[in-house]
Each structure stands twice: as C-alpha cells, then as structure tokens.
C-alpha cells in the first residue's frame, strides 16, 4: 500500500497531536476533489467546479458537523480562484499554495501515483504540516487590472505572429493579406481600449495612483511598465522585506554545489512569477544605460567578471528592491538615497 493511501499519518515529523480539521482540495477545470483530514483519517468527496458545487461542499461539511481550520489548494489560476473567493467570503481560512511546493512535499511522501484522490490527501498533509499563510483576495480593481494586462500580453503575442505572416506580403494573395491586415487592426484597437481601461482603474484609487506616479520616477520604468508592475505585484504588506518579494518573483540566486563533484554556477531560481520577471526585463536593460544607480551597480558587477545575463538579472532584482521601498513607504525614487544604500 502506498504511504499516502494509509489511514494514518505516514511521516513522524507531521504533528500527530494536532486535532485540527484540514481540507485539501485538488482543482481541475470541471470539478474538484477534497480530502477532509481529521484525527489522521481521510474523507474524500468530489464536487463540480461551480457555485452549486461550492455550496454542496459546505453542506457536506455541515452534515459531518465539521468546521475546518484550513482549506488548502494549489494556485491554479482561474480554476481555483472562484472557490478560494467563495470560501473566503464565508469566513473560512483558505490557503493557496505554489504547486511546486506541493510537488516537492509529495516527493518526501514517496508518492508513486498521481490521481485526484491522492493529490488532495497530499495537499491536506501539507497544510497540516506547514500551516500556510491565509489567502487574501485581490482588490477588485487590481484583479481587473491584472486580467487586462495579461489579455494585452496575449494580444501582443498574437500581433507579432500576424505581422510575421506579412513579412512576405508580395507572395500572398490579396484576400489573405486583407485578412491579416484586418486582424492586426482589430488587435491594435483592442490594445488601445485595454490601455485606456487600465489607466482608468489606476485613477480610481488615490493610493494606486500615487504608486503609479512614484514608480515612473525610477529611470527605466515608464507608463507601461508601471501598469505591469501594479497588475502583477502581490500585496506588498505580505512581505517583511524586499528579499522576500525577490524570492516571490524567482529572482533570488539558486546555488547548486555539493562536495567536490557538483560545482555549478549560481543562477536565478525562476521559482516564482514569470510574468513579473518578464515585466522587469526590458526596464532592467534601459536602467542599465540611463539609471545612475543601476549604471554604477552594473559596472561594479562587470569589473568582477560577471556575464551580461547575470548583470541583467541582478539589475532586475535591484529594481524590484527599489519598487518595494517606493510602494511600501509611499515615496518617489531618490537616486542619492539609493546610492548611499
């Protein structure tokens, strides 16, 4: 029998004295499977992934006379966001965890199978062991801003494809050329509408507008990047310091050395928000040339023999540190302060 299929807790370091009730949730597009873990025993049920299914989940728990201490699920984007918001609205402690953390934890359980039933048990064990931080829903305006920004990213990607198809316009028939021209025009128009709506959303909140203005005082960060950062940054209050935010973005070094045989060069972990890293890449290149703080920083790294990619990644991380300070303390960029620190 697989460890995870046993009715008792398989690992000695998981606290068996806890009497908490934990619900691990494995989310998919159409349904979700839950494991209620209490007194080291599992009760497993599946529900449809819509509001009626969410209501049935709470009804099932009420029938069992259980009020869970933690509901835990993986971050699966739109698949699980509605359920997390629903549970939060009903005053439950919900935790949304990076899937990589669950996957890594599953390896410690020697998990050989991957099914919905097994996965929700693993998630329940993870929540019992680590008590992950509670989920806090995004501000509705920031949530819309993020959706619009990601829609704009997708449209820009399609636009690049459309334009590439017209590189050899002279080889295409008139009908095909007209088709691609129309699609390009439509996409460009949609992007303008999205950009306008994003600007409107920023203006709704005085605090967000202030952050937007302050971000643009950083050399290398213009309007589009400021919007991207506001859309993709999590709630800054979640982090005690800028290093934690850099780790969230996957911009902290990942060292890989062991003994004398394994001596790889350190590189960024990339365990984090790829969209946030992408938003910082071009500004880092601009800042390297035009931001006095970053220019001095890059020159110092170059003198130490660091490769160009390492320097850009370091500038991205440094930019994120500055962004953290500006938003946390509600101040504009001050090059003299940054140089002194």
PDB file of C-alpha atoms in Angstrom, residues 48 91 96 117 171 188 202 229 248:
ATOM      1  CA  UNK A  48     -18.497  20.227  -9.614  1.00  0.00           C
ATOM      2  CA  UNK A  91     -15.189  33.402   6.689  1.00  0.00           C
ATOM      3  CA  UNK A  96      -3.472  28.978  -1.874  1.00  0.00           C
ATOM      4  CA  UNK A 117      -7.735  11.375  -4.640  1.00  0.00           C
ATOM      5  CA  UNK A 171       3.845  36.274 -52.005  1.00  0.00           C
ATOM      6  CA  UNK A 188      -4.311  47.150 -32.141  1.00  0.00           C
ATOM      7  CA  UNK A 202      -5.395  53.206 -11.601  1.00  0.00           C
ATOM      8  CA  UNK A 229       4.055  46.143 -12.015  1.00  0.00           C
ATOM      9  CA  UNK A 248       8.410  35.511  -4.880  1.00  0.00           C
TER      10      UNK A 248
END
